[in-house]
Each structure stands twice: as C-alpha cells, then as structure tokens.
XYZ file of C-alpha atoms in Angstrom:
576
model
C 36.621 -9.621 -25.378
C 33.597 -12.430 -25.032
C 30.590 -10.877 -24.752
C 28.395 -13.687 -22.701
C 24.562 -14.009 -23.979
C 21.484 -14.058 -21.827
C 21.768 -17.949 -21.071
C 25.398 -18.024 -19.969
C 25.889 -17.529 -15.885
C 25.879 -13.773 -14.566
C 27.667 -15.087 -11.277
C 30.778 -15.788 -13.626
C 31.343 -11.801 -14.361
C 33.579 -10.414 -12.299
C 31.897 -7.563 -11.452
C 29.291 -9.064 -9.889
C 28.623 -9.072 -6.743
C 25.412 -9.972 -5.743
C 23.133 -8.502 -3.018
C 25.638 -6.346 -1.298
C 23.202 -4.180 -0.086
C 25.395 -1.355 1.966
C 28.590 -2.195 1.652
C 28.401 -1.283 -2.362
C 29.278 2.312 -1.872
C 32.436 1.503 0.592
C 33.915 -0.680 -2.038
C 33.938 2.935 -5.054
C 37.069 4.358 -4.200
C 37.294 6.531 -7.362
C 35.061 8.243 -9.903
C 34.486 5.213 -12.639
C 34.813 2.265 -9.959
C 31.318 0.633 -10.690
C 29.961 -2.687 -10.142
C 26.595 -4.888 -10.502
C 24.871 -6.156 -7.630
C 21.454 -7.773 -6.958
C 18.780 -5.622 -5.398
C 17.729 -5.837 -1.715
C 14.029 -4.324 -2.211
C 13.289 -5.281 -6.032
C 13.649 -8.949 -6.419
C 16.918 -9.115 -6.826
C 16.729 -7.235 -10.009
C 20.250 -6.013 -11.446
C 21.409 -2.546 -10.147
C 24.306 -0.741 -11.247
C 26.496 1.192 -8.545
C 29.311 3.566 -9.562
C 30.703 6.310 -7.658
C 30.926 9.470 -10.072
C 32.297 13.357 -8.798
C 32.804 11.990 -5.664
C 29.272 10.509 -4.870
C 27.716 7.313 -5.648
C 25.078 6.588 -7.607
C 22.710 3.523 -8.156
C 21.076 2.806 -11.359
C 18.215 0.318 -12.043
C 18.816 -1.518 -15.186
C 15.253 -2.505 -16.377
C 14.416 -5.988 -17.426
C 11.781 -6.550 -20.471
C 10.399 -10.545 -20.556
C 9.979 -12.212 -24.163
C 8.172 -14.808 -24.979
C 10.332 -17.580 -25.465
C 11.145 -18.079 -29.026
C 13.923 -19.742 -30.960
C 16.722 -17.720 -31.620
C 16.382 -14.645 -29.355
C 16.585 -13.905 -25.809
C 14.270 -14.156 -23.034
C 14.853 -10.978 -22.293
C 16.130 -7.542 -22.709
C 18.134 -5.178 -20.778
C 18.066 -1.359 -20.655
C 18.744 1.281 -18.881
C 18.113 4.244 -20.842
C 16.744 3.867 -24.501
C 18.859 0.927 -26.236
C 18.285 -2.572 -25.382
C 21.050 -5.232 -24.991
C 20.417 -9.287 -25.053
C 22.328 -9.987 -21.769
C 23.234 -7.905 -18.906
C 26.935 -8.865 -19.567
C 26.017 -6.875 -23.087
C 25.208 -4.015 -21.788
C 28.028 -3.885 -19.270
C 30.290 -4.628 -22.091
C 28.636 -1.372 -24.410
C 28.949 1.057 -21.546
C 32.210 0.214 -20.121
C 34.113 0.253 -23.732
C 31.485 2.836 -25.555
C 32.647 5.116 -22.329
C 29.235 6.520 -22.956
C 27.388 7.628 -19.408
C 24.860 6.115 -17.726
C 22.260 8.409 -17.604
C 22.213 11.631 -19.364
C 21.569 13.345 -16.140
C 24.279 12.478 -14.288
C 26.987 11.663 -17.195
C 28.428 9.368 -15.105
C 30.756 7.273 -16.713
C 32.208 3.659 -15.872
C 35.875 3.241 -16.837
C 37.018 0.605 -13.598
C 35.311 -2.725 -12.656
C 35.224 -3.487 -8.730
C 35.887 -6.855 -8.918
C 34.650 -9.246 -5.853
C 37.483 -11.079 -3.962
C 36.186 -14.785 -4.404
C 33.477 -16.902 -6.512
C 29.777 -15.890 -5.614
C 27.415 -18.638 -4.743
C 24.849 -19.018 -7.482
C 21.278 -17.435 -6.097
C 18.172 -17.104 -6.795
C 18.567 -13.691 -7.674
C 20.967 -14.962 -11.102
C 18.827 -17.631 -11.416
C 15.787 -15.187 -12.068
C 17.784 -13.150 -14.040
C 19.367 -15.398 -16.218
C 16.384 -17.772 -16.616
C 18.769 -20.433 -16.503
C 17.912 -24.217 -16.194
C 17.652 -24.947 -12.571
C 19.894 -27.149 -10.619
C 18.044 -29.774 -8.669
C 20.045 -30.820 -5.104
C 18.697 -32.894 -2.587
C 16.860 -30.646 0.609
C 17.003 -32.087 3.967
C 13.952 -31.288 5.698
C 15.287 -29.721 9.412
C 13.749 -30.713 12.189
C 11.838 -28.237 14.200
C 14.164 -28.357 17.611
C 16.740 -27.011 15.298
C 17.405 -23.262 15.820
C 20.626 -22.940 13.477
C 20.290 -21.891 10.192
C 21.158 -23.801 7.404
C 23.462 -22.869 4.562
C 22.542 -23.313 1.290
C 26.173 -25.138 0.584
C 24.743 -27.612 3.044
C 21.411 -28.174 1.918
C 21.486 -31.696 0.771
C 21.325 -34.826 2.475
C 23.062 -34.642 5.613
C 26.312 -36.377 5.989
C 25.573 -39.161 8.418
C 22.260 -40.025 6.526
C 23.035 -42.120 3.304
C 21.530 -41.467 -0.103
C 17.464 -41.808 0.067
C 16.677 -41.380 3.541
C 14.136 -38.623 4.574
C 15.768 -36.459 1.403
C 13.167 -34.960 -1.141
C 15.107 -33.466 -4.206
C 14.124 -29.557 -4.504
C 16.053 -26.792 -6.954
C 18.309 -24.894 -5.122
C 17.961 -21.920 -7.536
C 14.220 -21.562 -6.545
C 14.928 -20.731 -2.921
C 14.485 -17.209 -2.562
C 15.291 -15.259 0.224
C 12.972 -13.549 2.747
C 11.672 -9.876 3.266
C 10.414 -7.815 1.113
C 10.397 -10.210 -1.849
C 7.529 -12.054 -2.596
C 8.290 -15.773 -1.722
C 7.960 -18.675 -4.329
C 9.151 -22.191 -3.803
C 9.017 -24.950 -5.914
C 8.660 -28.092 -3.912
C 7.075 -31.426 -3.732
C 3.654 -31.875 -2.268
C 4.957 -33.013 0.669
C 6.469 -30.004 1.650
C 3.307 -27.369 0.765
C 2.865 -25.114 -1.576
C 3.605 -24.919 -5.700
C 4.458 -22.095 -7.658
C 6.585 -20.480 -10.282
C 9.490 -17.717 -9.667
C 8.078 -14.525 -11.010
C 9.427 -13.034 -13.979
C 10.031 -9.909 -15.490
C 10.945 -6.303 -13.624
C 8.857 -3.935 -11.598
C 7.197 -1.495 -14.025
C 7.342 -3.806 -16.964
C 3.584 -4.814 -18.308
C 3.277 -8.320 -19.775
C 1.142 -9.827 -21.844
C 1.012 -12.419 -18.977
C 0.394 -12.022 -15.744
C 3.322 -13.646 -13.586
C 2.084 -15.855 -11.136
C 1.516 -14.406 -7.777
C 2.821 -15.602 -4.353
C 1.238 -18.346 -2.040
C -0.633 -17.062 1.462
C 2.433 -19.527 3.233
C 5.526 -18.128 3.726
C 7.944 -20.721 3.226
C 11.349 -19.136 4.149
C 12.670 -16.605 6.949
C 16.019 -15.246 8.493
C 16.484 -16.486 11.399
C 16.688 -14.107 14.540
C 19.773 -15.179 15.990
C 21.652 -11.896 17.570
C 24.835 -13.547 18.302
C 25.647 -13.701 14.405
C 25.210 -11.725 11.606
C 22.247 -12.996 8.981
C 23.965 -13.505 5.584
C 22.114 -13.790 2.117
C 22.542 -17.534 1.957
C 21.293 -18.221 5.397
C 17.880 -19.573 4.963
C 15.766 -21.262 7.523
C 12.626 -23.656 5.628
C 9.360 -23.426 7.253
C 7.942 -26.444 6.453
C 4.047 -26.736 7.214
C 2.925 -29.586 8.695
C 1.207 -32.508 5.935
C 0.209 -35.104 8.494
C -3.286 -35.703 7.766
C -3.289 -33.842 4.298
C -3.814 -34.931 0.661
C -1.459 -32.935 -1.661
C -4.416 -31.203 -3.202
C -5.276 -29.944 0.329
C -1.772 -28.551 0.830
C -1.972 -26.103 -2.246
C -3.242 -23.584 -1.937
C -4.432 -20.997 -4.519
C -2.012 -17.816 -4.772
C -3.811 -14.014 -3.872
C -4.028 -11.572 -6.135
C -3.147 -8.451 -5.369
C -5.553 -5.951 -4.458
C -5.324 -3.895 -7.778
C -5.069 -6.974 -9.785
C -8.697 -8.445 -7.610
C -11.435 -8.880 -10.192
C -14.606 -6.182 -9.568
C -18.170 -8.175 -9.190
C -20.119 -7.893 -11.985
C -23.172 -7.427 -9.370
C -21.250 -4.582 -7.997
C -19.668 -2.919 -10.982
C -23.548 -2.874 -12.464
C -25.153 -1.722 -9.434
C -27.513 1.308 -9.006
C -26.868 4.079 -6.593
C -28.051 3.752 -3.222
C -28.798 6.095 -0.111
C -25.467 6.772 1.221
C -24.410 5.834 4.655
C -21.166 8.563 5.641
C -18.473 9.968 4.307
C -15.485 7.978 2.523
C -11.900 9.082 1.638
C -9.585 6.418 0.494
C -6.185 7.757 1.593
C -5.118 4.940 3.556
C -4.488 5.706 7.485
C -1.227 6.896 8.842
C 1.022 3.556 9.623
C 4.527 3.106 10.969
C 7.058 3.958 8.161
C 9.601 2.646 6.875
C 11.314 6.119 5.727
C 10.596 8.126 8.725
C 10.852 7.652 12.689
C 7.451 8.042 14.499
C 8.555 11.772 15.389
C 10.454 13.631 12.184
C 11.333 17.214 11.555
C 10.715 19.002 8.124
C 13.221 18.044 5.463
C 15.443 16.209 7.127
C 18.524 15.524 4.987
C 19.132 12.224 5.497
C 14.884 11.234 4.073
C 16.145 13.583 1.602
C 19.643 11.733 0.500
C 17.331 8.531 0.851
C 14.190 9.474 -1.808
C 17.115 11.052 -4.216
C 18.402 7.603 -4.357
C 15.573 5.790 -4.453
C 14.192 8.167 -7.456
C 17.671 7.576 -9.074
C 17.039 3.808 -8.555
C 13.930 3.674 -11.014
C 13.112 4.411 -14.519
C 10.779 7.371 -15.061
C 8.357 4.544 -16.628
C 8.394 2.490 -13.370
C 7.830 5.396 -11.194
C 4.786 6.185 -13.129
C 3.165 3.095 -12.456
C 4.271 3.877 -8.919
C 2.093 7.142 -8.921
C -0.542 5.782 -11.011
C -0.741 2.429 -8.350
C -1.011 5.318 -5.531
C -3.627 7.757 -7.396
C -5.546 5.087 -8.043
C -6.191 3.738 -4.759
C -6.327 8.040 -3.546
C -8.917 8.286 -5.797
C -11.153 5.331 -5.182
C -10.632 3.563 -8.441
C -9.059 0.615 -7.249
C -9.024 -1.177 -4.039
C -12.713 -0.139 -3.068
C -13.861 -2.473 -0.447
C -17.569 -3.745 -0.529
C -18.311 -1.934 3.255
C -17.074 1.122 1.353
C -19.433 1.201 -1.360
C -22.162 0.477 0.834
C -21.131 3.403 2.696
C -21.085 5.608 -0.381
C -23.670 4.042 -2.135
C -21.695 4.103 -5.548
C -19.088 1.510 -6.756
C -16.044 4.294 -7.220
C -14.717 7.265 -5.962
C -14.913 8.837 -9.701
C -18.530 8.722 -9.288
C -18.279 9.903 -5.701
C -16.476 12.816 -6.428
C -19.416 14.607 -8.196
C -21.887 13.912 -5.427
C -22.400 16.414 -2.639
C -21.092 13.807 -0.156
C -17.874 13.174 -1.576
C -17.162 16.410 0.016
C -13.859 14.818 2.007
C -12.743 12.816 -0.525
C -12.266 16.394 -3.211
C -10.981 17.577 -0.242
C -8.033 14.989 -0.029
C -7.744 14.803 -3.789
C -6.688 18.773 -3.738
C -4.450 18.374 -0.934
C -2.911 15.735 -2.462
C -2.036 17.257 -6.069
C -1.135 20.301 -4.216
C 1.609 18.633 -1.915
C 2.901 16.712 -5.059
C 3.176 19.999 -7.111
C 5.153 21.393 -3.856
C 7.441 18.455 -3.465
C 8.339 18.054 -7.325
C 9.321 21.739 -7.392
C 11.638 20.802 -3.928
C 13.504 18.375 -6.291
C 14.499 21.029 -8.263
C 14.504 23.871 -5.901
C 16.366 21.763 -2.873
C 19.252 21.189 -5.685
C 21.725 23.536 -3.990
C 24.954 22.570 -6.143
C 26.093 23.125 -9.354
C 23.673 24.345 -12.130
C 24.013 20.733 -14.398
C 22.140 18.732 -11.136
C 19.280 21.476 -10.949
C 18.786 20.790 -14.934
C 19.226 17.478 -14.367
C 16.555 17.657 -11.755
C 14.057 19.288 -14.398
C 15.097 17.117 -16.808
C 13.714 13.707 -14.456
C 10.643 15.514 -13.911
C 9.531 16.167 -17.633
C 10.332 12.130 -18.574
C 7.956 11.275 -15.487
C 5.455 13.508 -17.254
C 6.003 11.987 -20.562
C 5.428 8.554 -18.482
C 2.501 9.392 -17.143
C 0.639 11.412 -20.200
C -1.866 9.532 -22.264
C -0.713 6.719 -24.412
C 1.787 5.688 -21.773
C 0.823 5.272 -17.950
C -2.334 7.596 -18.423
C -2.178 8.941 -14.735
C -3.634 12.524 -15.389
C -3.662 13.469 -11.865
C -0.068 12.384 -11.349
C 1.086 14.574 -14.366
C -1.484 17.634 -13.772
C 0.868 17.540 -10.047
C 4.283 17.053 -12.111
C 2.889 20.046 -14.271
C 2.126 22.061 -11.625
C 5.681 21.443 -10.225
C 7.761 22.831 -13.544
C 4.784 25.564 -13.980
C 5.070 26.835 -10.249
C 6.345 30.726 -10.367
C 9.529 29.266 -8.170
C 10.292 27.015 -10.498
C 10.045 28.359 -14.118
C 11.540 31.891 -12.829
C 14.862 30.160 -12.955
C 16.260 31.069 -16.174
C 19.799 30.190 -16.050
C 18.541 26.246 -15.149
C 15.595 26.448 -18.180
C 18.742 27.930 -20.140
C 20.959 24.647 -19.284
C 18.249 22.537 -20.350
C 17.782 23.680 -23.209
C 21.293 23.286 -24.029
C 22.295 20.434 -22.542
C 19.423 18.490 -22.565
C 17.145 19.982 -25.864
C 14.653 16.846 -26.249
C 13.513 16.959 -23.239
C 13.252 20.910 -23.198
C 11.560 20.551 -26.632
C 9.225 17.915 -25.447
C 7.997 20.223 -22.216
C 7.506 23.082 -24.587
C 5.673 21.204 -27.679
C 3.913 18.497 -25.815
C 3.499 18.659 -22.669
C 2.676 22.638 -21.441
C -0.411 22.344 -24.512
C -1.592 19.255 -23.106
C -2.264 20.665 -19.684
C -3.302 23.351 -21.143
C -6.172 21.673 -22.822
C -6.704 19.410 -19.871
C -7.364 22.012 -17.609
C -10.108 23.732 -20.276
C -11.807 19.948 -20.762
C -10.687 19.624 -23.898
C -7.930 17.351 -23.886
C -7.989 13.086 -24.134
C -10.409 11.699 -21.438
C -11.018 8.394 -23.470
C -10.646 5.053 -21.252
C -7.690 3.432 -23.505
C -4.959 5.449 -23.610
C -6.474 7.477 -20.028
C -6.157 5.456 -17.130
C -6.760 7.858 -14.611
C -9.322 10.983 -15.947
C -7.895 14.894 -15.008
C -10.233 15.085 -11.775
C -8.545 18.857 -10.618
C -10.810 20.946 -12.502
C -14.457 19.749 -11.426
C -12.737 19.123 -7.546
C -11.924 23.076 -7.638
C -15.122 24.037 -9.466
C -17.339 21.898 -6.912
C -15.642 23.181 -3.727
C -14.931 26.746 -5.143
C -11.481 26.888 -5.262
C -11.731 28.700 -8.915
C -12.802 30.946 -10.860
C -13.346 30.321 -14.400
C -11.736 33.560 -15.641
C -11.851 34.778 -19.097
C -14.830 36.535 -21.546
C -18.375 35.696 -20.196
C -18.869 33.261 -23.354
C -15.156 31.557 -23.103
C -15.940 31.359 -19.681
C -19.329 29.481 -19.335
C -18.070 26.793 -22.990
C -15.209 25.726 -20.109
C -17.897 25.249 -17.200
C -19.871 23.144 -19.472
C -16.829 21.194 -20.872
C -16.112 20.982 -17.477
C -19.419 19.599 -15.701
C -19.395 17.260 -19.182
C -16.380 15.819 -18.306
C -17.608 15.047 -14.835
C -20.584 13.465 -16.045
C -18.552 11.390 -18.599
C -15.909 10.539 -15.757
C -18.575 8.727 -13.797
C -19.811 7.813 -16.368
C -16.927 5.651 -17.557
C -15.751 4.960 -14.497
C -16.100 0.896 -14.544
C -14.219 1.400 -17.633
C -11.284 3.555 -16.467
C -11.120 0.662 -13.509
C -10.563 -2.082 -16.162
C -8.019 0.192 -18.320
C -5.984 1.091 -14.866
C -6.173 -2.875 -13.968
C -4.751 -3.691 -16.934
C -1.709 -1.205 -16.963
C -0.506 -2.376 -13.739
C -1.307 -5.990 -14.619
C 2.067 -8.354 -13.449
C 3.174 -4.753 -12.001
C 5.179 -4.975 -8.400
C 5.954 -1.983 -6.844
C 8.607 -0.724 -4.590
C 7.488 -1.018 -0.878
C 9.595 2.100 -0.048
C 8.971 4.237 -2.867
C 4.821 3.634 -3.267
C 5.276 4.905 0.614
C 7.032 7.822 -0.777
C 4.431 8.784 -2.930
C 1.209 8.596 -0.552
C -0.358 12.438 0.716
C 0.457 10.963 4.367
C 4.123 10.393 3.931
C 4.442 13.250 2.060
C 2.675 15.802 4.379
C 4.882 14.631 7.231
C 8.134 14.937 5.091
C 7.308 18.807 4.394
C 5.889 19.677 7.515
C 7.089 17.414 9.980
C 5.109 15.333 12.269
C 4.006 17.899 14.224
C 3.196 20.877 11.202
C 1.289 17.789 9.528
C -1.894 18.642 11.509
C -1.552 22.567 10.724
C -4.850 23.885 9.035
C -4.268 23.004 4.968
C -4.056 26.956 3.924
C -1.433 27.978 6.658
C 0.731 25.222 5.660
C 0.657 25.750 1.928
C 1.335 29.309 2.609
C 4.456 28.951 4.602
C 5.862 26.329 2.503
C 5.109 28.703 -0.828
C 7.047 31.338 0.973
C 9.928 28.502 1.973
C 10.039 28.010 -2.021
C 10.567 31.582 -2.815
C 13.187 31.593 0.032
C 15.341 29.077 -1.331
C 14.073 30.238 -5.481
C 15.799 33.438 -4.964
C 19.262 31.613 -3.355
C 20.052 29.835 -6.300
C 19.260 32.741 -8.700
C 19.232 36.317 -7.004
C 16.915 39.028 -9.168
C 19.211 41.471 -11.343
C-alpha cells in the first residue's frame, strides 16, 4: 500500500471528507467506521471521527510546523506520542498497526468511510498540505449581485473574454468565514495582503504566524431559501477608488495577549489607586448555553466531553493558561485599568489591601475548577474503564500545565485539587483501574505531581519566571483574606508564613517578568472560541448552578454542590 508524503494532495485519500461538520457521526454505522474531516472551529485542522462501543468520538490530530529544510517535512502529525511525516502516514500506522487511538478510549479503526465523489480542493488541504498554490483567475462581483458565487466558478466569467476586468488570485488562499481568522492573498487592487497562518492551535513556534487583517474579506451569504455550503463564498471587496496600494494595506492586530507592554508602563511606580479592579471579563451571550440554563444539563455536558476529547492535554493547557492569565491580571491589562489600580498587574495587585475583589474572584475561580474537574470524573456514570479514563485526562492536563511545560500553577493547583478532593480519591476501585490499566500516568500522579503541590502549597516549590508562567497565587489569596490556617508546630508553622509572604513579595516582584514568559508561551497560540468560553469562572458558575443558583452567596453554593459530589461519590462506589 502507498503511503503518500506530506507534499502529495490529502483531498486524494479516500477517507477524506472535508468539513463535514454534523453529518460525520450519521455516516459511523459500526464500531471501527472512521474517517478524516476538516475542522469547523479550528482552522480546518485535521480531526479524526470514528464511532467506537456504540458512540462516536472525535480526535484532534495535532500539527507541529518545521522550518523548511531539504529533505524533511514541513510538518509533523500526532496524535498521541509518535509523530508521522504526512497525515496519510499516520492514517496508514493506525489503521494497519490496529493500535487505538487514544489510550483512554482504545478505540480502534478497522473500516474507512469513504466519501461518495471527488472533494473540491480547499483551503483547509491547502493549509494542511502546504502545497504550492493554484493561481485561477477571480472575477470581481459586482455589488447588485446577491447570489453567491461558487468557487468552481470563480474565474473569468463566460461571456467576458480572457483579460477583461479579471485579476488572477489563488484559489487555495480563500478561506472560508466564521470563526476562522480570515487571510487573503490578493492584489492591491482588491485590499489587503497577508499570509495563511500556519501551524495548529496549541503548537508554539519559533515564529510568530502572521496575524489577520482588521478587513474581513469573505462572508456566507444570508440567503434562507438555500442551504450555505462550504464552497459558497461571497468576496467583499473594499472600495480602492481614490487609494494608493500602500493606503489599502493595512497593518494586521495582534492579539491582545500577543500586544507588546509599554516600557513607560511596565517601569512605572505605584500610584494612589482609584477603585477596585477584577479582570474576569463580564457575563456575555454564549455560545454553549441559552440565556436561561438549568444545572448540568446533559446536552452542555455531551458538548464539553467532546470538545475536551477534541484537544490534546497540551493545547488545553494553553487554553487554561490563556484564561488564568487574563483572570489574574497578567495579560490583557488595559491602561484605564492600571490607572485605576495604580499598579501595572494584577500579581502586584493581589498583595495590596485593595485587590480585595480581585483574591476574591481568584478563590472562586480555583474553587469552581477543582469542583468541575472532579464532575468529569464523578459525572462518569458507566463502566469503570471511562471513570479511569476520566482520571487518566486529568493527570496529563496536570503534567501540561506543571513547570517546564505550560507553567500555569493556578490551573494545575485547581486540577490538583480535583484528583485530591475526598470525592474523588475515595474511589478505590477507579484509582485501582488506573493503576492497572493505565500505570504511567498513575505513577506520574504519585511521584511527580502530589509532591509538587505539596511543596507549592508550603512555598517551596519552582516560582522562577522561565519554566513558571503563571506563579501559585492560592496560598497568599487564602492567607490575606483568612481562609487558612497555617496548621502544624508553632516553628513549622510561622517558616511557611514567611515562605509564604516571600513568595508574594517575589511574585510582584517579578511580575513584568512572568508577563514576558506567559507572552511568549502562547506566542502564534489560537485558541478555541468554544472551549476558552468553557474555561472562564462565568461560564462555569452558570454550568454548575444554573443561571439562576449563579447569584447564590459563594459559601451556600459550594456547600450544596460538595454535598451533590458526595451524592453521586457514593453511587458509583457504595461504602462496605
């Protein structure tokens, strides 16, 4: 069997079938049917979707850019630990190796789906493949026109001969509209210049991909009376009348973590502060849940499980560590917001006696990610493998996001707290099963991770700006607003305080320094619309409570959902 390399055409392959979006899962009739499609909400980025003991599952296949060199690939595909040239490669290993997926599913691939006709070549294969692009002549519609325009039709139109009003464009670089950031590569007639973006969500570069213009340049159409398909693209083209070429480019924004701090303001001194600041963005329309939700609903539920199942543990630490840092005030800061505070970050704002509200919001926030990693496990109400399976996801996010790798302390103090909660690690006969089935990552929660915690929460584990993005800000949060007790022996006790205030001090210390080391991990980083929402304190607190339980005091709600947590603790395994 030909095994094609990473230049030869993805659309070729059978089983792909490009962005099929929700009509994947009705064609798996079978446990083993699989097939590859193109992502709706990550670039088109390649997605694997097999239906396995009767349900089906989605798996992100993550993309690593190299720098072009002679002789290799430009890039690598994975979706566990080994890395394949091509995605044809991988799908090749897998399918003949009949090794699973994922070790925590153990689904296994044994039939292609195979699509019923050719698929038009995309800019989603064009991405992927970082194939040569194939230049086509683009009509420019005229603005009376309200029908879309295929993509098959794209070139000069039929009653207009060769050269008239036709600019030549590359059909691969249309992209389509949405959630995707938008890149065309045009002539300077027809606006804007840039470069399709390269490389996967969650993947660091050593260069930054270039970011989108301000201009959108393509939309669906609205048209009710017919369905919109992928290839049905509409061109906006701004108006040049009047405008030199170097007036119609314009210069591509940055994203907000990626925006460049002012010297001035990094440097600057404290000042009398104006009110109180919290950075947990405001409650806005969601794209997960209606305006009015009920606790747990199943169907948010099925959603996040797929979504989670969607994304490598490394890309959902960047995720977290994108959302802590803006919860936290080390990224994003607006200028009116440190004039308000009168310090450049929250880390420094955190120690001061007016950062009152925002250690407020940083406790309920690890606290409602402790109590929603422990419903991952604890909502797993069928057999014991998925509840060990469930464990098993949330010790590789902690190994993601421990020091060396993301370096999101808060995010793995609240993963932590999750597997450490007295619901949780009373469940022998699922602790049992992982340590069977699944021993490295057992090994690695035991060894490495439950010690590092350990220390972190005494002061005396890695705080260094390097291989710590994010500092451990739980301790000094509880000690300043008197959540805790430092137990122990009078002298034990009062070394920890010390370490403790130390570590404060340090934190603010540092903290233009932790900005530049977060910056930097989520440099060329592009998250997930849907599941950064998933990870905020606001979209959270409504998905355990419910809309109306969100506004409950803080200690009512924790206590009923602690008792929920027992409830459902002592369902899957009754005391002897």
């Amino acid at each position: 069997m030909h095994v094609p390399q990473d230049g030869e055409d993805l659309a070729g392959q059978p089983w792909y079938h490009g962005p099929l979006r929700q009509k994947a899962e009705t064609l798996l009739q079978q446990d083993g049917d699989f097939l590859v499609r193109a992502s709706g909400s990550r670039g088109g980025h390649p997605v694997i979707s097999c239906r396995w003991q009767g349900s089906a599952l989605h798996f992100e296949v993550f993309r690593v850019a190299l720098r072009p060199r002679p002789g290799r690939p430009t890039a690598l595909f994975q979706l566990e630990d080994e890395q394949f040239p091509s995605m044809p490669a991988l799908v090749h290993s897998y399918l003949t190796g009949r090794r699973p997926l994922s070790q925590a599913t153990g689904a296994v691939v044994s039939r292609p789906v195979t699509r019923p006709g050719p698929l038009r070549r995309s800019f989603s294969e064009d991405t992927l493949m970082d194939g040569p692009a194939r230049t086509e002549p683009l009509r420019v519609r005229k603005w009376s026109s309200s029908q879309p325009a295929d993509l098959a039709h794209m070139g000069r139109s039929r009653e207009d001969p060769p050269g008239m009003g036709a600019s030549t464009m590359p059909v691969s670089a249309l992209p389509r509209s949405g959630s995707e950031p938008v890149l065309l590569k045009a002539p300077a007639s027809l606006g804007t210049i840039a470069n399709s973006l390269r490389g996967s969500d969650g993947q660091l570069q050593a260069k930054a991909p270039t970011k989108p213009p301000r201009t959108p340049s393509l939309e669906l159409p609205d048209v009710p009376e017919r369905p919109s398909t992928y290839c049905e693209l509409v061109p906006r083209v701004p108006s040049v009348q009047g405008t030199s070429p170097s007036q119609s480019c314009q210069e591509p924004e940055a994203p907000w973590w990626e925006a460049e701090e002012d010297e001035e303001e990094e440097n600057r001194c404290f000042t009398r502060p104006q009110a109180e600041i919290a950075f947990c963005p405001a409650d806005a329309p969601s794209c997960l849940l209606g305006p009015q939700n009920r606790p747990l609903e199943p169907q948010v539920l099925r959603t996040l499980r797929g979504l989670f199942l969607e994304h490598h543990p490394g890309s959902t630490a960047l995720h977290l560590l994108l959302v802590d840092c803006q919860a936290t005030g080390l990224l994003g800061v607006t200028k009116d917001q440190r004039g308000n505070m009168g310090v450049s970050s929250g880390l420094e704002l955190l120690t001061l006696p007016h950062g009152h509200r925002l250690r407020l919001e940083l406790l309920e926030r690890h606290e409602t990610l402790a109590l929603a990693g422990a419903l991952a496990v604890l909502g797993c109400s069928g057999p014991l493998e998925e509840r060990a399976a469930a464990l098993r996801g949330l010790v590789e996010l902690a190994l993601a996001l421990r020091p060396g790798a993301a370096g999101d302390l808060p995010g793995l103090a609240a993963v932590m707290g999750a597997l450490l909660m007295p619901q949780v690690s009373r469940l022998e006969h699922t602790w049992r099963h992982l340590r069977r089935s699944h021993t490295e990552a057992a090994l690695a929660f035991e060894q490495e991770l439950k010690p590092l915690m350990r220390a972190l929460d005494e002061g005396a584990g890695p705080c260094d700006p390097g291989e710590v993005a994010l500092p451990h800000v739980a301790p000094v949060v509880r000690l300043l607003e008197g959540g805790e007790e430092v137990a122990g022996p009078l002298e034990e006790s009062g070394e920890r305080l010390l370490r403790t205030l130390h570590g404060a001090r340090q934190m603010a210390r540092l903290a233009p320094k932790f900005r530049k080391v977060a910056a930097q991990r989520l440099r060329g980083f592009r998250p997930n619309p849907e599941l950064s929402e998933a990870l905020t304190t606001g979209f959270l607190r409504r998905l355990l409570w419910g809309s109306r339980g969100a506004g409950a005091p803080r200690a009512e709600r924790f206590e009923k959902f602690q008792r929920v947590l027992g409830v459902l603790s002592l369902r899957l395994e009754p005391d002897r």
